[in-house]
Amino acid sequence: PDPEAPGIVQLEVGSHNLFQAGIDTGGRLDEAGRFTYRLVAFGRDANGQVDYSRDDAAAIMPSNAWSSPDEATKITLLGLYQKVETSPMIQCFSPSGTLWSAEGHGNGDFLDPDTFVGEPGFDRYDAERRSVLLLGEHRLNDMWSFAGRVRYIASDVDYRHAWWAYDNYDNDRYNPDGTINREAQAALNDSHSWTGDAHARADFSLGPTTHTAIFGASFTNGRFNYDSGVAPTRGPIDPFNPVYTGMDGDVEIIDSSEMAVRQTSIYAQDRISYGRATLDLGLRHDWIETDVQTWNPANPFDTQKDAELSTSAALLYRFDNGIVPYLSYSESFFQEVAGAGAGGAPFEPTRG
């Protein structure tokens, strides 16, 4: 939040029946300015660039902050709600009718820019996201300070899309009568995750060197799900004069394996400065556990656990002429998708 934030109201109209409104306001909630707030929000109602498409969105982002009278402590709370209702714009047109004439293949010459080969009432990309972030910091004295954050994020996506089928290559993807076939897919995704981090910082001198040392821990706990399926269409359409057919029955969404990830980390870093030279040294240890749904009642989840220590180091020197050469080294650790290789052994993490 900005205690001096100006109040802004925005109105916008444009092509494709666009109407958009937004607001940005904030300020102090008390005379001393210890409590501050900010509110940013907008809404959009619009059509897309092609027939039967849409481009609607809305978002609201409130935030509040409190600081102690001595300004040694500060707590900030930020929220976000975002929703979009749009249409997939990738229609997979043939180059015949777009890059060159479709004469001899389709029932026309060039397709109109607003041609839609999807299915009205079916095509969509609807997404919703919700998040809350809590930040805190406290300076204990001239040497020590502490900071932490915790965040929750949830999202849901409903995706449905019909497009020009990839077939009939010998006729530039047109049927002999100039119509086209279509393929379609649908997917439902959702995810939920908690993340957090807390660390202490020490600023001090040791002999001729100055130090900025950080000691901390972090965690991630997330669940992710992606279900998809094929959506059959009733028959071909003519892209030059489309008569839409509707979908041939309900979409069959296949329930895919859900994945859960839990990671805990501890880390330490020291930035050492001596004259024009700076040396960074870091250590980090990660523990990660992944569960993948197996659909086996006797063993409902395939679990993989890994742990790794990684290091980093960097050295730089600042010359008077502004040139700053540096050397750096770092190690990485990434857990592969839970499962096993052909021999039955679990996949090893990727290390770099």
XYZ file of C-alpha atoms in Angstrom:
352
model
C 0.000 0.000 0.000
C 1.083 3.538 -0.819
C -0.073 6.170 1.721
C 0.201 8.804 -0.997
C -1.497 6.752 -3.731
C -3.589 8.946 -6.025
C -7.183 7.985 -6.670
C -7.558 6.883 -10.289
C -10.695 5.884 -12.149
C -10.314 4.540 -15.682
C -12.969 4.040 -18.339
C -12.166 2.631 -21.755
C -14.201 1.698 -24.823
C -12.948 0.286 -28.076
C -13.387 -2.071 -30.967
C -14.943 -5.515 -30.584
C -17.550 -4.062 -28.169
C -14.878 -3.355 -25.564
C -15.939 -1.715 -22.317
C -13.440 -1.633 -19.453
C -13.450 0.125 -16.105
C -10.776 0.260 -13.403
C -10.007 1.897 -10.082
C -6.809 2.454 -8.094
C -7.148 4.099 -4.704
C -5.358 4.029 -1.380
C -4.136 6.053 1.544
C -3.971 6.226 5.342
C -6.600 4.733 7.648
C -5.450 6.718 10.687
C -3.900 10.114 11.323
C -0.492 8.700 12.221
C -0.330 6.676 9.011
C 0.339 3.396 10.802
C -2.488 1.679 8.916
C -2.540 2.038 5.128
C -4.565 0.447 2.387
C -4.808 0.160 -1.364
C -7.499 -1.193 -3.657
C -6.947 -1.959 -7.329
C -9.799 -3.427 -9.379
C -10.923 -3.642 -12.963
C -13.548 -5.304 -15.131
C -13.686 -5.873 -18.888
C -16.526 -6.941 -21.145
C -15.514 -7.494 -24.770
C -15.767 -9.745 -27.769
C -12.732 -11.396 -29.300
C -11.274 -10.723 -32.727
C -13.151 -13.596 -34.395
C -16.832 -14.523 -34.503
C -18.373 -16.087 -31.379
C -15.324 -15.279 -29.229
C -15.129 -13.300 -26.001
C -12.501 -11.521 -23.940
C -14.025 -10.847 -20.504
C -12.023 -10.389 -17.323
C -12.305 -9.070 -13.776
C -9.848 -8.668 -10.919
C -9.724 -7.156 -7.448
C -6.498 -6.685 -5.463
C -6.904 -5.283 -1.929
C -3.954 -4.739 0.408
C -3.442 -3.475 3.950
C -0.318 -2.671 5.935
C 0.532 -1.800 9.534
C 3.788 -0.418 10.880
C 4.811 0.099 14.497
C 5.388 3.638 15.869
C 9.169 3.138 15.694
C 8.782 1.570 12.191
C 10.797 -1.448 13.313
C 7.906 -3.806 12.568
C 5.720 -3.977 9.477
C 2.955 -6.402 8.507
C 1.359 -6.441 5.057
C -1.608 -8.439 3.790
C -2.304 -8.696 0.041
C -5.211 -10.422 -1.660
C -6.062 -11.224 -5.268
C -9.143 -12.516 -7.008
C -8.949 -12.825 -10.788
C -11.377 -14.295 -13.308
C -11.141 -14.487 -17.098
C -13.673 -15.784 -19.589
C -12.020 -15.890 -22.997
C -11.927 -18.053 -26.112
C -9.007 -20.064 -27.507
C -7.709 -18.187 -30.532
C -5.575 -20.941 -32.072
C -7.792 -22.366 -34.834
C -5.113 -24.240 -36.789
C -6.125 -22.859 -40.206
C -4.779 -24.379 -43.385
C -2.317 -22.169 -45.286
C -4.693 -22.646 -48.229
C -7.135 -19.797 -47.696
C -4.800 -17.767 -45.484
C -1.321 -17.633 -47.030
C -2.503 -18.480 -50.521
C -5.796 -18.940 -52.298
C -7.959 -21.946 -51.444
C -9.248 -22.156 -55.004
C -9.361 -25.787 -56.086
C -9.557 -27.009 -52.468
C -12.144 -24.970 -50.564
C -15.355 -23.230 -51.538
C -13.779 -19.799 -51.679
C -10.625 -17.802 -52.164
C -9.343 -16.307 -48.859
C -10.939 -16.748 -45.446
C -12.245 -13.665 -43.625
C -10.048 -12.580 -40.668
C -12.982 -13.116 -38.275
C -13.690 -16.693 -39.437
C -14.417 -19.062 -36.537
C -14.083 -22.824 -37.036
C -14.677 -23.761 -33.401
C -18.092 -24.468 -31.895
C -20.241 -21.621 -30.489
C -21.182 -22.228 -26.858
C -18.450 -24.838 -26.496
C -15.106 -23.092 -27.011
C -13.898 -21.406 -23.843
C -10.948 -20.697 -21.629
C -12.411 -19.842 -18.226
C -9.917 -19.419 -15.407
C -10.231 -18.311 -11.799
C -7.404 -17.533 -9.405
C -7.413 -16.687 -5.696
C -4.410 -15.842 -3.545
C -3.548 -14.365 -0.153
C -0.050 -13.230 0.827
C 1.039 -12.247 4.351
C 4.382 -10.459 4.785
C 6.091 -9.556 8.032
C 9.387 -7.925 8.938
C 10.998 -6.760 12.172
C 14.314 -5.038 12.881
C 15.611 -6.070 16.285
C 18.675 -3.802 16.363
C 21.355 -2.419 14.071
C 22.636 -5.924 13.422
C 19.666 -8.299 13.353
C 16.414 -8.245 11.370
C 13.798 -10.878 10.646
C 11.345 -11.354 7.760
C 8.816 -13.948 6.714
C 6.002 -14.599 4.295
C 3.287 -17.162 3.738
C 1.147 -17.452 0.625
C -1.874 -19.471 -0.482
C -2.795 -19.815 -4.168
C -5.723 -21.671 -5.735
C -6.673 -21.798 -9.397
C -9.240 -23.529 -11.600
C -9.369 -23.726 -15.394
C -12.157 -24.931 -17.706
C -10.758 -25.302 -21.229
C -12.772 -26.451 -24.259
C -11.564 -26.055 -27.807
C -12.557 -27.227 -31.305
C -10.162 -26.610 -34.194
C -9.470 -27.423 -37.841
C -8.479 -31.107 -37.985
C -5.047 -32.162 -39.150
C -6.042 -34.536 -41.957
C -6.552 -34.558 -45.742
C -3.009 -33.342 -46.320
C -3.208 -34.266 -49.985
C -5.942 -31.619 -50.420
C -4.512 -28.882 -48.158
C -6.642 -30.267 -45.256
C -9.983 -29.803 -47.057
C -12.487 -32.587 -47.758
C -13.196 -33.193 -51.458
C -16.427 -31.139 -51.185
C -14.577 -28.129 -49.686
C -15.678 -28.734 -46.103
C -13.305 -29.433 -43.217
C -13.229 -31.857 -40.321
C -12.686 -30.694 -36.779
C -11.022 -32.061 -33.686
C -11.856 -31.006 -30.133
C -10.553 -31.354 -26.611
C -11.645 -30.406 -23.123
C -9.692 -30.110 -19.884
C -10.384 -29.287 -16.251
C -7.388 -28.189 -14.169
C -7.123 -27.177 -10.548
C -4.249 -26.486 -8.186
C -3.843 -25.450 -4.560
C -0.574 -24.603 -2.851
C 0.892 -23.124 0.319
C 4.372 -21.604 0.308
C 6.295 -19.938 3.093
C 9.693 -18.554 3.970
C 11.265 -17.161 7.145
C 14.782 -15.841 7.527
C 17.060 -13.848 9.792
C 19.532 -11.287 8.482
C 22.691 -10.088 10.209
C 24.714 -7.058 9.071
C 28.097 -6.828 10.796
C 31.806 -6.227 10.366
C 34.581 -8.660 11.080
C 38.043 -7.140 10.927
C 38.462 -5.413 7.538
C 35.437 -7.199 6.027
C 31.714 -6.404 6.139
C 29.129 -9.173 6.106
C 25.479 -9.623 5.232
C 24.476 -13.075 6.432
C 21.086 -14.725 5.926
C 19.788 -17.873 7.641
C 16.364 -19.218 6.759
C 13.892 -21.980 6.010
C 11.136 -22.375 3.429
C 8.370 -24.809 2.562
C 6.008 -25.678 -0.289
C 2.909 -27.841 -0.060
C 0.943 -28.140 -3.286
C -1.656 -30.281 -5.017
C -2.126 -30.322 -8.789
C -4.747 -32.024 -10.933
C -5.167 -32.112 -14.723
C -8.082 -33.991 -16.290
C -8.760 -33.989 -20.019
C -10.721 -35.768 -22.699
C -11.734 -35.845 -26.326
C -14.858 -33.981 -27.414
C -16.368 -35.429 -30.612
C -17.963 -33.127 -33.184
C -21.049 -34.078 -35.226
C -19.749 -33.476 -38.726
C -17.758 -31.300 -41.127
C -18.382 -27.591 -41.753
C -17.601 -25.226 -44.598
C -15.150 -22.575 -43.282
C -16.277 -20.145 -45.995
C -19.932 -20.497 -44.923
C -19.954 -22.275 -41.548
C -23.120 -23.931 -40.286
C -22.158 -25.187 -36.847
C -23.162 -28.714 -35.892
C -22.886 -28.775 -32.110
C -21.035 -31.419 -30.164
C -21.799 -35.115 -30.518
C -22.710 -35.883 -26.925
C -21.096 -34.835 -23.672
C -17.362 -34.456 -23.278
C -15.789 -37.480 -21.646
C -13.307 -36.092 -19.121
C -10.745 -38.690 -18.089
C -9.680 -38.405 -14.469
C -5.871 -38.253 -14.545
C -3.522 -38.884 -11.664
C -3.398 -36.170 -9.026
C 0.019 -35.011 -7.849
C 1.014 -33.641 -4.454
C 4.391 -32.027 -3.713
C 5.890 -31.213 -0.320
C 9.265 -29.514 -0.049
C 11.170 -28.210 2.946
C 14.438 -26.288 2.699
C 16.984 -24.652 4.957
C 19.609 -22.253 3.655
C 22.437 -19.936 4.666
C 24.253 -17.244 2.720
C 27.006 -14.785 3.527
C 27.997 -11.802 1.399
C 31.513 -10.713 2.339
C 32.857 -7.378 1.117
C 36.473 -6.302 1.288
C 37.297 -3.065 -0.477
C 36.214 -3.476 -4.106
C 35.872 -7.260 -3.861
C 32.690 -9.135 -2.926
C 32.414 -12.838 -2.177
C 29.073 -14.688 -1.918
C 28.917 -18.111 -0.263
C 25.741 -20.189 0.022
C 24.516 -23.534 1.331
C 21.056 -25.054 0.881
C 19.528 -28.388 1.831
C 16.233 -29.548 0.315
C 13.899 -32.372 1.269
C 11.202 -33.094 -1.319
C 8.424 -35.657 -1.395
C 6.097 -36.264 -4.360
C 2.929 -38.355 -4.381
C 1.325 -39.441 -7.666
C -2.062 -41.133 -7.650
C -1.881 -44.775 -8.845
C -5.568 -45.915 -8.735
C -4.351 -49.004 -6.904
C -6.394 -49.576 -3.694
C -3.490 -51.427 -2.131
C -1.067 -48.602 -2.916
C -3.094 -45.449 -3.733
C -0.032 -43.212 -4.163
C 3.395 -43.706 -5.677
C 5.684 -41.756 -3.345
C 9.199 -40.599 -4.068
C 11.459 -38.917 -1.507
C 14.727 -37.161 -2.230
C 17.123 -34.891 -0.361
C 20.169 -32.960 -1.503
C 22.742 -30.432 -0.304
C 23.685 -27.769 -2.855
C 26.283 -25.013 -2.741
C 26.936 -21.735 -4.496
C 29.766 -19.227 -4.649
C 30.478 -16.019 -6.542
C 33.363 -13.555 -6.594
C 33.429 -10.121 -8.238
C 35.697 -7.074 -8.293
C 34.722 -3.473 -9.099
C 37.355 -1.507 -11.024
C 37.464 2.304 -11.121
C 36.487 2.334 -14.802
C 33.191 0.523 -14.068
C 34.230 -2.918 -15.297
C 33.080 -5.675 -12.902
C 34.473 -9.130 -13.779
C 33.066 -12.048 -11.818
C 33.238 -15.800 -11.363
C 30.346 -17.901 -10.113
C 29.541 -21.509 -9.307
C 26.202 -23.010 -8.330
C 24.607 -26.410 -7.936
C 20.986 -27.336 -8.645
C 18.655 -30.113 -7.629
C 15.420 -31.104 -9.387
C 13.266 -34.109 -8.613
C 11.972 -35.956 -11.668
C 8.356 -37.046 -12.005
C 7.650 -39.794 -9.510
C 7.914 -43.237 -11.043
C 10.493 -45.781 -12.077
C 12.622 -46.652 -15.055
C 12.486 -49.814 -17.151
C 14.448 -51.700 -14.506
C 12.063 -50.710 -11.722
C 14.449 -48.329 -9.966
C 13.053 -44.861 -9.073
C 14.215 -41.982 -11.245
C 17.245 -40.167 -9.890
C 16.978 -36.394 -9.342
C 18.601 -34.172 -11.930
C 21.648 -32.434 -10.520
C 23.486 -29.573 -12.139
